[in-house]
PDB file of C-alpha atoms in Angstrom:
ATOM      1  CA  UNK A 110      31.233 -20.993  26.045  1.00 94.00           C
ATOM      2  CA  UNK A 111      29.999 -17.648  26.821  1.00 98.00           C
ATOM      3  CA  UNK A 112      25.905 -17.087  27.793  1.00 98.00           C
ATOM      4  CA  UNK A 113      23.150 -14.941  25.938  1.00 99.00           C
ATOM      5  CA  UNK A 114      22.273 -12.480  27.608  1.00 99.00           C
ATOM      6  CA  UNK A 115      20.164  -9.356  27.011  1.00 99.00           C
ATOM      7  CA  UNK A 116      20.579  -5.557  27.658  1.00 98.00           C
ATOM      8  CA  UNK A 117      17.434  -3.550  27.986  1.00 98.00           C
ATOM      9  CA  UNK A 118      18.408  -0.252  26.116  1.00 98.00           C
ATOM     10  CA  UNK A 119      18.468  -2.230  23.291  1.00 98.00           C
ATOM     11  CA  UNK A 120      14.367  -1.962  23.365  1.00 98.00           C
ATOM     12  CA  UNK A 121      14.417   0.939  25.509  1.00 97.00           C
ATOM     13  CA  UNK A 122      12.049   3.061  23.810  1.00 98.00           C
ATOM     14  CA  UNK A 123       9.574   0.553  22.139  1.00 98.00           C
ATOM     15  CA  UNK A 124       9.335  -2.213  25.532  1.00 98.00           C
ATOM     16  CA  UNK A 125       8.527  -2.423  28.977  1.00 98.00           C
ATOM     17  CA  UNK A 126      10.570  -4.483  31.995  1.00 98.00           C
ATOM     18  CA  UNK A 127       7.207  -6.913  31.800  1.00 98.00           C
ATOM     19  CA  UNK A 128       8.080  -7.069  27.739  1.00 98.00           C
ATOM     20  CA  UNK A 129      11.022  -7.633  28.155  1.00 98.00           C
ATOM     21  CA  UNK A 130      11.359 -10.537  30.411  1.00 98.00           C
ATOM     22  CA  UNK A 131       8.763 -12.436  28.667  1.00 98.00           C
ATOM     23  CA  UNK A 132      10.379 -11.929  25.381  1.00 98.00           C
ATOM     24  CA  UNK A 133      13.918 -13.039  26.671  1.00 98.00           C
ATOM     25  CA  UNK A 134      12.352 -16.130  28.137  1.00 98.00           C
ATOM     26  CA  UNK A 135      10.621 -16.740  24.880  1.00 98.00           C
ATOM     27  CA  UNK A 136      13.631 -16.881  22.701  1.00 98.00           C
ATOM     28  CA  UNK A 137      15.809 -18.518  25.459  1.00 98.00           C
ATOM     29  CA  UNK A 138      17.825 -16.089  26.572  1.00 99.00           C
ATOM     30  CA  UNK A 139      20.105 -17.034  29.796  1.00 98.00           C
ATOM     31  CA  UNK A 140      20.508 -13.457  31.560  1.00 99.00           C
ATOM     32  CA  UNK A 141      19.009  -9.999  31.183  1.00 99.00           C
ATOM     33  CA  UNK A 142      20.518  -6.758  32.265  1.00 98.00           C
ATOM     34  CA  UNK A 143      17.695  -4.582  33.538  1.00 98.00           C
ATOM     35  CA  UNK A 144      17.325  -0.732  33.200  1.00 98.00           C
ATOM     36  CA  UNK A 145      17.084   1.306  36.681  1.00 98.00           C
ATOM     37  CA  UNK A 146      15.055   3.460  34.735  1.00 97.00           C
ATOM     38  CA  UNK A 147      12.981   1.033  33.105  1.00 98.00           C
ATOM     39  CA  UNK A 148      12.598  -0.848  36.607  1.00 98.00           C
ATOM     40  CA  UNK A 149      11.387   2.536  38.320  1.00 97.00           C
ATOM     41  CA  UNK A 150       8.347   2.086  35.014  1.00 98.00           C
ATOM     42  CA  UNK A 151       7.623  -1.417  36.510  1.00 98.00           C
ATOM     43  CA  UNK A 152       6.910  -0.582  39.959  1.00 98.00           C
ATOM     44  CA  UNK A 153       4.871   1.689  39.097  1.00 98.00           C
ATOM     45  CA  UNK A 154       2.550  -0.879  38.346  1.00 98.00           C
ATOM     46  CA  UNK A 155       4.509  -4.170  39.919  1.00 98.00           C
ATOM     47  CA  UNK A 156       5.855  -4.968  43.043  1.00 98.00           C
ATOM     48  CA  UNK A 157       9.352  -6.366  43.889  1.00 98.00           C
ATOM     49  CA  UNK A 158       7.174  -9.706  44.618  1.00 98.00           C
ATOM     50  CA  UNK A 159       6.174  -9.733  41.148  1.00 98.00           C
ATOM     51  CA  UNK A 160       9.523  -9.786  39.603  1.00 98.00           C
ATOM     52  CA  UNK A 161      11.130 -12.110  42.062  1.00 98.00           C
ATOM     53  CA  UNK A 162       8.275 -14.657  41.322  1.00 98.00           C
ATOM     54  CA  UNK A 163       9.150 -14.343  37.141  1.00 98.00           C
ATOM     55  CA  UNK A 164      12.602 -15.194  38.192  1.00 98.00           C
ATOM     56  CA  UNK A 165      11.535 -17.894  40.020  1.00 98.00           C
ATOM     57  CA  UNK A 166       9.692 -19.820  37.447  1.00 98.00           C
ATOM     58  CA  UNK A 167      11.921 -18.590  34.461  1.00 98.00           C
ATOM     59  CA  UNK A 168      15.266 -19.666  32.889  1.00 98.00           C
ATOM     60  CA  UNK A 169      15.674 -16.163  32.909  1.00 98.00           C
ATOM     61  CA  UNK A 170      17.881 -14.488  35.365  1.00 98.00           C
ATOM     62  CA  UNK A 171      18.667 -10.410  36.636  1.00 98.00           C
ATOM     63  CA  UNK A 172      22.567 -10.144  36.019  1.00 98.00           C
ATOM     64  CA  UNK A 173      23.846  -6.357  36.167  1.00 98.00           C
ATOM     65  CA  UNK A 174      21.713  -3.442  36.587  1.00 98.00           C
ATOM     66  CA  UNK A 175      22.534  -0.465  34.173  1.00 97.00           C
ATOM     67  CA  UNK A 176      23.286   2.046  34.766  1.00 96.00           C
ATOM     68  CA  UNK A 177      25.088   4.505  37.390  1.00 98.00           C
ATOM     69  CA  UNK A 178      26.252   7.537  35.426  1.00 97.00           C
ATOM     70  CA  UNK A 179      28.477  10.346  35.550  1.00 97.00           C
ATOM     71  CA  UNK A 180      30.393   9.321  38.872  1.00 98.00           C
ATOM     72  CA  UNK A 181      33.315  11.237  38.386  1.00 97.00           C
ATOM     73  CA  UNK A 182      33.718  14.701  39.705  1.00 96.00           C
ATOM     74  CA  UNK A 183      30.505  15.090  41.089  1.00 96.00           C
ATOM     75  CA  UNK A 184      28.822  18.408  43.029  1.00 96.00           C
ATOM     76  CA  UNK A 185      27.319  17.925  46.428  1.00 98.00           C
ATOM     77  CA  UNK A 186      23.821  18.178  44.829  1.00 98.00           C
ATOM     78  CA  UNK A 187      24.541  15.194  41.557  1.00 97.00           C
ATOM     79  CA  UNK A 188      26.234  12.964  44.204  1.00 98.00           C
ATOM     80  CA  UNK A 189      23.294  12.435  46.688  1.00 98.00           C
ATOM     81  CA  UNK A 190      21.514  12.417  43.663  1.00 98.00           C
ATOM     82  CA  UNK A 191      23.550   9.287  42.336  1.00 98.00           C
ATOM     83  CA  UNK A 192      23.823   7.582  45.858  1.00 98.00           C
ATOM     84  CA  UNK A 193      20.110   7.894  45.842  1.00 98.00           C
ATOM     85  CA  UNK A 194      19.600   6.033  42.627  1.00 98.00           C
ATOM     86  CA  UNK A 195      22.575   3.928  43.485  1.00 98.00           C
ATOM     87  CA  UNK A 196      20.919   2.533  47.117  1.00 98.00           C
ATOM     88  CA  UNK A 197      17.737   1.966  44.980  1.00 98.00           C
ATOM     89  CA  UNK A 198      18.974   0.017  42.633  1.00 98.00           C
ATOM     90  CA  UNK A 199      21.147  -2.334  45.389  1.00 98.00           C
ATOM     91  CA  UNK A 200      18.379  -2.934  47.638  1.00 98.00           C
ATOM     92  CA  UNK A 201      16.209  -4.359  44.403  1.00 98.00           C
ATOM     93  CA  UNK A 202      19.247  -6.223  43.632  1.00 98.00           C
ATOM     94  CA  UNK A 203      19.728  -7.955  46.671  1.00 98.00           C
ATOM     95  CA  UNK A 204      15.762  -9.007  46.718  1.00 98.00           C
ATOM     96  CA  UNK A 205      16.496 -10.677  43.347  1.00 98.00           C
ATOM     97  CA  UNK A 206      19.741 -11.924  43.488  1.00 98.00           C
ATOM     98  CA  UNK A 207      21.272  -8.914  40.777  1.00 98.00           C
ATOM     99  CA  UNK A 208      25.401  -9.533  41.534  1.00 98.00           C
ATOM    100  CA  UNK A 209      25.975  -6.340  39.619  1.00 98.00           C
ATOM    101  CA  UNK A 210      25.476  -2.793  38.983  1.00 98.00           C
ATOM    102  CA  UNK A 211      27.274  -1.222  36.040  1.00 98.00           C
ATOM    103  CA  UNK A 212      28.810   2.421  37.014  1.00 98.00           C
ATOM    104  CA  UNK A 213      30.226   4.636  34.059  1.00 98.00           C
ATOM    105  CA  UNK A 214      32.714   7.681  33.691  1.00 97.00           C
ATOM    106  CA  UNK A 215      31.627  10.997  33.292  1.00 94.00           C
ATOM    107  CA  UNK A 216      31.024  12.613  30.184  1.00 94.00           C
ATOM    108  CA  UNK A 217      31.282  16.839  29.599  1.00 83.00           C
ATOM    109  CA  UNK A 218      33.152  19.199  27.403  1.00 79.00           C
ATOM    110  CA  UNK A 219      34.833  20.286  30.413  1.00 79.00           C
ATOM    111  CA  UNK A 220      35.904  17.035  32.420  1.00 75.00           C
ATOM    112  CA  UNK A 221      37.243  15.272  29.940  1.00 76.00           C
ATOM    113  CA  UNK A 222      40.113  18.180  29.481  1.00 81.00           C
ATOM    114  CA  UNK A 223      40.726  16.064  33.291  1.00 89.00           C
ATOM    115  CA  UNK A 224      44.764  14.427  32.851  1.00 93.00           C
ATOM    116  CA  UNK A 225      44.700  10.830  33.681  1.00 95.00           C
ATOM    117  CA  UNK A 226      45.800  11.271  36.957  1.00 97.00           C
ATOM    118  CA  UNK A 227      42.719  13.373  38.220  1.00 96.00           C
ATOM    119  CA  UNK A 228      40.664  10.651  36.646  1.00 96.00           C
ATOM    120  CA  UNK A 229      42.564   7.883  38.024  1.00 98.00           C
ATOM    121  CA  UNK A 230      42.367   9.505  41.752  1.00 98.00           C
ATOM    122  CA  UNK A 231      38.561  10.960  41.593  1.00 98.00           C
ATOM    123  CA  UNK A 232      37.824   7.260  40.229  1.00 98.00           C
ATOM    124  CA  UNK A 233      39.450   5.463  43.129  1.00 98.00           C
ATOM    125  CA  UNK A 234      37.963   7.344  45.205  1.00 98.00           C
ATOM    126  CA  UNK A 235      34.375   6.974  44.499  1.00 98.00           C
ATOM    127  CA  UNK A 236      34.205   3.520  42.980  1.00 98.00           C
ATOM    128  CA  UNK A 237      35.442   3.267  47.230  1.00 98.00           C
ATOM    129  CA  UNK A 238      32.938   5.264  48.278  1.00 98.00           C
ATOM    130  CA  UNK A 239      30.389   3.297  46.156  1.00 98.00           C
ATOM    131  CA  UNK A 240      31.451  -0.236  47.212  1.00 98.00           C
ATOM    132  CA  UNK A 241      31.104   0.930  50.929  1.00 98.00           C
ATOM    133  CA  UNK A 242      27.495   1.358  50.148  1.00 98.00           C
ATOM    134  CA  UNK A 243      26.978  -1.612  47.631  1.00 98.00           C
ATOM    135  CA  UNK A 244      28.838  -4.519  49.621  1.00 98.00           C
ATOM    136  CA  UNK A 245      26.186  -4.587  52.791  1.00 98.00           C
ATOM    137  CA  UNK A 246      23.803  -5.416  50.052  1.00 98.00           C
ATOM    138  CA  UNK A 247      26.083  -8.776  48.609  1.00 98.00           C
ATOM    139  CA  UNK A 248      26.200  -6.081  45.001  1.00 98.00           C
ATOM    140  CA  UNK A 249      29.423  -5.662  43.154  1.00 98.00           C
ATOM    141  CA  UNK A 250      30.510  -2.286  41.001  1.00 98.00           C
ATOM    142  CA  UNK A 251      31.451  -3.412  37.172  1.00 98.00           C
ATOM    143  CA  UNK A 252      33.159   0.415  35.728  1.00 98.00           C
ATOM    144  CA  UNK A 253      32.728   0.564  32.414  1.00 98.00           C
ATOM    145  CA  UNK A 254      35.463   2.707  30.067  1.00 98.00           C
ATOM    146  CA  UNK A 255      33.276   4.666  27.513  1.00 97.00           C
ATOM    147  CA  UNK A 256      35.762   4.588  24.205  1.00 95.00           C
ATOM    148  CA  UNK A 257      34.981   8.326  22.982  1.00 92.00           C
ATOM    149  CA  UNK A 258      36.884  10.724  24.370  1.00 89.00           C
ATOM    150  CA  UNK A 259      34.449  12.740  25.359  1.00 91.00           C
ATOM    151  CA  UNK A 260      34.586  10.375  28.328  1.00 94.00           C
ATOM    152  CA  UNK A 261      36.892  10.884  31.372  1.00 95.00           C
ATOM    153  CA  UNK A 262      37.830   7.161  31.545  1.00 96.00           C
ATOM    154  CA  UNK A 263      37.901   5.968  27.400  1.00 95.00           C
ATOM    155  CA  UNK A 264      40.279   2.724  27.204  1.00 96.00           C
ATOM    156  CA  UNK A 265      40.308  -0.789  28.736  1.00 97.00           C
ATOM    157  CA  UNK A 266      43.614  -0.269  29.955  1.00 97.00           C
ATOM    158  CA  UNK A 267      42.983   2.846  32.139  1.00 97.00           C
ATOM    159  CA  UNK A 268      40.252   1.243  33.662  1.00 98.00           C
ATOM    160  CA  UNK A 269      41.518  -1.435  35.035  1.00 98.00           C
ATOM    161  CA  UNK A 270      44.613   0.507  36.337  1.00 98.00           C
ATOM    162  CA  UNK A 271      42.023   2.143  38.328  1.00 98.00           C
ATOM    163  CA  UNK A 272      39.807  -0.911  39.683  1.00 98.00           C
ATOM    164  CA  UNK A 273      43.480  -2.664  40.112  1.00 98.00           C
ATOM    165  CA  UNK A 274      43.879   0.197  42.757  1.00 98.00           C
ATOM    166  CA  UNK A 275      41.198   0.318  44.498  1.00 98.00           C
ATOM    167  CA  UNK A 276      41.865  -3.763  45.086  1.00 98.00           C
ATOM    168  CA  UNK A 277      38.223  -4.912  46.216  1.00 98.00           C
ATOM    169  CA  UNK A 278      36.895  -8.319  45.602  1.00 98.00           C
ATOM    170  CA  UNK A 279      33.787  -6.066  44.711  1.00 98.00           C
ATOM    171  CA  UNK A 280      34.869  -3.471  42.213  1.00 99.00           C
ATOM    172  CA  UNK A 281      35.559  -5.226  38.241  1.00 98.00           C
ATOM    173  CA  UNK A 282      35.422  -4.456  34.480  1.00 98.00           C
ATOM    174  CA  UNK A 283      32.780  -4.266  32.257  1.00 98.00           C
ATOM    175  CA  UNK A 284      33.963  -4.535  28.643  1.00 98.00           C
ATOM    176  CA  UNK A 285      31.771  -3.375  25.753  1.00 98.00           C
ATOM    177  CA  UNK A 286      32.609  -4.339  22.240  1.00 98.00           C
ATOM    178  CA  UNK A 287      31.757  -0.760  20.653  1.00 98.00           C
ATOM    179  CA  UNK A 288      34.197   0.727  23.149  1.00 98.00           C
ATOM    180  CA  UNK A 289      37.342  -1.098  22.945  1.00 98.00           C
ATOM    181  CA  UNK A 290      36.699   0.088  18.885  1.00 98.00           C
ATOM    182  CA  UNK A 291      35.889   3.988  19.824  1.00 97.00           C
ATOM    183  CA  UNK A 292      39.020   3.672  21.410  1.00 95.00           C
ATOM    184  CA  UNK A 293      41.173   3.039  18.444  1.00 94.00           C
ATOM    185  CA  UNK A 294      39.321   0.777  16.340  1.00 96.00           C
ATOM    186  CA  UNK A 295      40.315  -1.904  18.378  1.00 95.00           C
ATOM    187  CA  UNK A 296      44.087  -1.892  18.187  1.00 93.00           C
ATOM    188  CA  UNK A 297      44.716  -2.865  21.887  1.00 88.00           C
ATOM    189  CA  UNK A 298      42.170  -5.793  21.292  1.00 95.00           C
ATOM    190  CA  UNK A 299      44.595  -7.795  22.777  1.00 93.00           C
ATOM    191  CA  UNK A 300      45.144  -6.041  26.482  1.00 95.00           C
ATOM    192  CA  UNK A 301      41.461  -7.430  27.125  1.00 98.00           C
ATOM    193  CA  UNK A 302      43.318 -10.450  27.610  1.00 97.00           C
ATOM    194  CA  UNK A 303      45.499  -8.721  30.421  1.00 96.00           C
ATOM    195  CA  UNK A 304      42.618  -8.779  32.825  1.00 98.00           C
ATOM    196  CA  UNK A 305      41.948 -10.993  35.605  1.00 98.00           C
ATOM    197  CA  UNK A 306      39.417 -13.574  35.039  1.00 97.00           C
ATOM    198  CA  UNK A 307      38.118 -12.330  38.573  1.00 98.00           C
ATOM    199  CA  UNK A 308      37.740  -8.778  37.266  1.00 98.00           C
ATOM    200  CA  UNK A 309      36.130  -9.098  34.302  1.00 98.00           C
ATOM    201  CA  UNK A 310      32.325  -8.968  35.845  1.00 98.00           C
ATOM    202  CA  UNK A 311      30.147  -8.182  32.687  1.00 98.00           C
ATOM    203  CA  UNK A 312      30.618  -8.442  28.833  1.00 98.00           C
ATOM    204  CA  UNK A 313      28.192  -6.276  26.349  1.00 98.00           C
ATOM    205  CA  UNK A 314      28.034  -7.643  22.505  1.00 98.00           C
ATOM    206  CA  UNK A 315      27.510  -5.555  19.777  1.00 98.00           C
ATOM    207  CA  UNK A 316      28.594  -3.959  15.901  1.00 98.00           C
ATOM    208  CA  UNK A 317      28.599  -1.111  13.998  1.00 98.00           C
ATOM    209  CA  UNK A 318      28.145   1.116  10.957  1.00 98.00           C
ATOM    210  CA  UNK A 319      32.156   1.664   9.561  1.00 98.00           C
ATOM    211  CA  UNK A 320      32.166   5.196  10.268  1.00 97.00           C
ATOM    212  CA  UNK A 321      35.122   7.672  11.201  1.00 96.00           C
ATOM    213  CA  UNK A 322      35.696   8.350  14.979  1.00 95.00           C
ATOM    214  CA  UNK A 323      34.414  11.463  15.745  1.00 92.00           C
ATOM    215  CA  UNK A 324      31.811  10.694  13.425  1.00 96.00           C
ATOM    216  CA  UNK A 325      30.764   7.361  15.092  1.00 97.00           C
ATOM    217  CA  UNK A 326      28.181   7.210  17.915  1.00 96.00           C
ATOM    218  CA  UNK A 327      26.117   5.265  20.398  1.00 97.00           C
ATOM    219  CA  UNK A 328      23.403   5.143  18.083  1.00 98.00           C
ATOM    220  CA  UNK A 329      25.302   3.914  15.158  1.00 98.00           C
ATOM    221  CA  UNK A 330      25.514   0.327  17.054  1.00 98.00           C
ATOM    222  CA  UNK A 331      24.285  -2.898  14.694  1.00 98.00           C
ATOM    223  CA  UNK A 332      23.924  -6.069  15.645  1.00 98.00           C
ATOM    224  CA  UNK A 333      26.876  -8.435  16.322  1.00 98.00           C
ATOM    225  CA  UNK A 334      28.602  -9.156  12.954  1.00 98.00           C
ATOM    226  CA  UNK A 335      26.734  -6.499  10.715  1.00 98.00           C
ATOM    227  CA  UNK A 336      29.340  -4.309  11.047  1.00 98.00           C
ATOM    228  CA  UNK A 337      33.033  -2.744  11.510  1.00 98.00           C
ATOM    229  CA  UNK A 338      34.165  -4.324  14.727  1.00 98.00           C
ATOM    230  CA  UNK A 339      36.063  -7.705  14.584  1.00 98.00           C
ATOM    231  CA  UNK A 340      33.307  -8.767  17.061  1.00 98.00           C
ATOM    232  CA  UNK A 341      34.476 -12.619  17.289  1.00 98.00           C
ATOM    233  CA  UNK A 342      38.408 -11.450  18.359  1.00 98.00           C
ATOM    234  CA  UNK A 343      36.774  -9.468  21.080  1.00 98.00           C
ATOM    235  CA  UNK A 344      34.855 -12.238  21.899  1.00 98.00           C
ATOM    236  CA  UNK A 345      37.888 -14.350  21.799  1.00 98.00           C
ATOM    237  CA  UNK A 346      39.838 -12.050  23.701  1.00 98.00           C
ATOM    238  CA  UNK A 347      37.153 -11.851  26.268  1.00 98.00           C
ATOM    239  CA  UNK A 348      37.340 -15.514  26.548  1.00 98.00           C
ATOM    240  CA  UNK A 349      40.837 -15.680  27.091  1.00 98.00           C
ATOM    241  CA  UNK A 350      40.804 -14.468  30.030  1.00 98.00           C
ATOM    242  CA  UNK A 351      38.457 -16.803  31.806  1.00 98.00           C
ATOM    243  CA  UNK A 352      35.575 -15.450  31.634  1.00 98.00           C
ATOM    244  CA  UNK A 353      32.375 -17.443  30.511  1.00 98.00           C
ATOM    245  CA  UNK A 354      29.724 -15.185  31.963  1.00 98.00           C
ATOM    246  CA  UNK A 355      26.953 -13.721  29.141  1.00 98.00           C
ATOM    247  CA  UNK A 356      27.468 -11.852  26.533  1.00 98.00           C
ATOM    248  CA  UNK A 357      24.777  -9.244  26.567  1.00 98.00           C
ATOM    249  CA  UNK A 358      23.382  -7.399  23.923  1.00 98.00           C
ATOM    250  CA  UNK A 359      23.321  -3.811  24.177  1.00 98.00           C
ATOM    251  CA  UNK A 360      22.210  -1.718  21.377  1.00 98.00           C
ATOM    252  CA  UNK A 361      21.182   1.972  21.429  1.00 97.00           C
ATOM    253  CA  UNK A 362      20.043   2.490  17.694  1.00 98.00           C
ATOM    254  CA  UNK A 363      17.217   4.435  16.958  1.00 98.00           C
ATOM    255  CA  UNK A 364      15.824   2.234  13.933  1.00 98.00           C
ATOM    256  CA  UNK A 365      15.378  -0.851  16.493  1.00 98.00           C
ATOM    257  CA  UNK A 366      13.440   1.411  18.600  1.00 98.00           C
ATOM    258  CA  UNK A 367      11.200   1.730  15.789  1.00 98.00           C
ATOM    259  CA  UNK A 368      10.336  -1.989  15.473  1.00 98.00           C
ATOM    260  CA  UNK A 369       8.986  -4.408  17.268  1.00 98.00           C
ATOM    261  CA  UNK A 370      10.841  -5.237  20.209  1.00 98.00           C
ATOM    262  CA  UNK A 371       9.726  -9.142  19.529  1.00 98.00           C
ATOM    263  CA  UNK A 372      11.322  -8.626  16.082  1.00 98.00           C
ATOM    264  CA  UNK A 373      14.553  -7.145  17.919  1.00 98.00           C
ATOM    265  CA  UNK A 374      14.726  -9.732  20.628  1.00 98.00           C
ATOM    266  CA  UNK A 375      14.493 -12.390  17.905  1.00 98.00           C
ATOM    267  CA  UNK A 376      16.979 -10.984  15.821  1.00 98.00           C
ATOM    268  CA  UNK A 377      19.421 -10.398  18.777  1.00 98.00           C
ATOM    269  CA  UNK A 378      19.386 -14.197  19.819  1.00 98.00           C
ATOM    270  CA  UNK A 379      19.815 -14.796  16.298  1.00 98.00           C
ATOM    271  CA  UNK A 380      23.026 -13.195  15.663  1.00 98.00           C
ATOM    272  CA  UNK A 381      24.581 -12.989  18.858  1.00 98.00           C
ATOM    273  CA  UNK A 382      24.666 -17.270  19.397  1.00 98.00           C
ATOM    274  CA  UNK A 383      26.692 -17.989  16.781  1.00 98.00           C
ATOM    275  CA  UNK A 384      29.805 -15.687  19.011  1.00 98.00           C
ATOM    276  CA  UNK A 385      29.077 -17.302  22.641  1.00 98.00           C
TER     277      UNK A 385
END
């Protein structure tokens, strides 16, 4: 039996962190994966105090921060700029008991013309460099594969060749629903039940529209079982392996930004249980 749990770009544009975490607690929500971003918004007017007390009284709990971006293949200037974000983001994690902080693949026209054996070497190297900085901190590194190719790292399979070699207790998998399909419309489903139970860190639930790839995008995501994907054999698959963390929601589509988030949140729980 898998969790519910709750990504915060799904209401990234219409919420707050404060919004948030009292709607997930309303509609009983187990987990919620917060936004650096977002959290930057909140202590602006909160203080790390503040959110540690919600978690305190709430069901509620912090379970991966999203996200670190664009690792691969960095300049001098973008990597102190990511370490900077990165440190941030572990030393609020270890105040609040976060485990996890979600790191993705680059995406340009240029890097993803990389062959998998740059990708696999510059990936190694810096999920290394990462997890130097994050274990001090008790914070583990889930690297998510980002199914378009646009993205330097695109399948389940290559990613875990690459957190297989860099062999840290501290360095997993996150899998996404939407990107095992932008891969190849899920056709190595089954591989997800390859991995490790103890490297599959974080699982993201979601649909979407039936479009061609190419076509399809980030912002075409639905809620689970609206759509195209075959969201309950990646949910199966997920489950194969061990795993019985949450299942969060993560949704990046424009027309739930334009509701209410309480609507949103609602409808999330709603159609997400009936996979866990």
């Amino acid at each position: 039996m898998l969790k519910l749990g709750y990504n915060e770009a799904t209401c990234k544009e219409n919420s707050s962190v404060e919004k948030d975490l009292e709607l997930c607690e309303k509609y009983g929500y187990d987990y919620i994966e917060l936004r650096l971003d977002m959290l930057k918004e909140y202590f602006k007017t909160h203080t790390i105090v503040d959110l540690k007390a919600f978690f305190a009284r709430s069901h509620l709990k912090p379970f991966a921060f999203n996200s670190i971006e664009n690792i691969n293949f960095c300049t001098p200037q973008e990597w102190k700029d990511l370490v900077e974000l990165f440190t941030f983001g572990c030393e609020v994690a270890r105040q609040i008991g976060n485990p996890y902080i979600i790191v993705v693949p680059t995406v340009t026209s240029e890097i993803c013309t990389r062959n998998e054996q740059e990708v696999f070497e510059d990936s190694v190297k810096v999920l290394n460099e990462l997890a130097d900085i994050a274990e001090p901190y008790g914070v583990k590194l889930s690297f998510e594969p980002i199914g378009d190719r646009k993205w330097c790292c695109n399948s389940v399979r290559q990613a875990l060749e690459i957190v297989q070699a860099v062999n840290r207790d501290s360095v997993g998998l996150t899998v996404d629903c939407i990107n095992v399909y932008l891969h190849d419309k899920c056709a190595d489903v089954d591989f997800i039940r390859k991995i490790p139970k103890d490297k599959l860190f974080v699982f993201h639930i979601n649909d979407c529209e039936d479009l061609p790839l190419g076509i399809l995008d980030h912002c075409h995501r639905l809620m689970p079982g609206l759509g195209a994907i075959p969201v309950k054999e990646v949910a199966d698959a997920v489950k194969a392996t061990g795993y019985d963390g949450p299942a969060c929601l993560e949704l990046f589509r424009p027309e739930y930004w334009a509701m209410d988030a309480e609507d949103v949140i609602r409808m999330g729980a709603e159609t997400t249980r009936p996979f866990l």
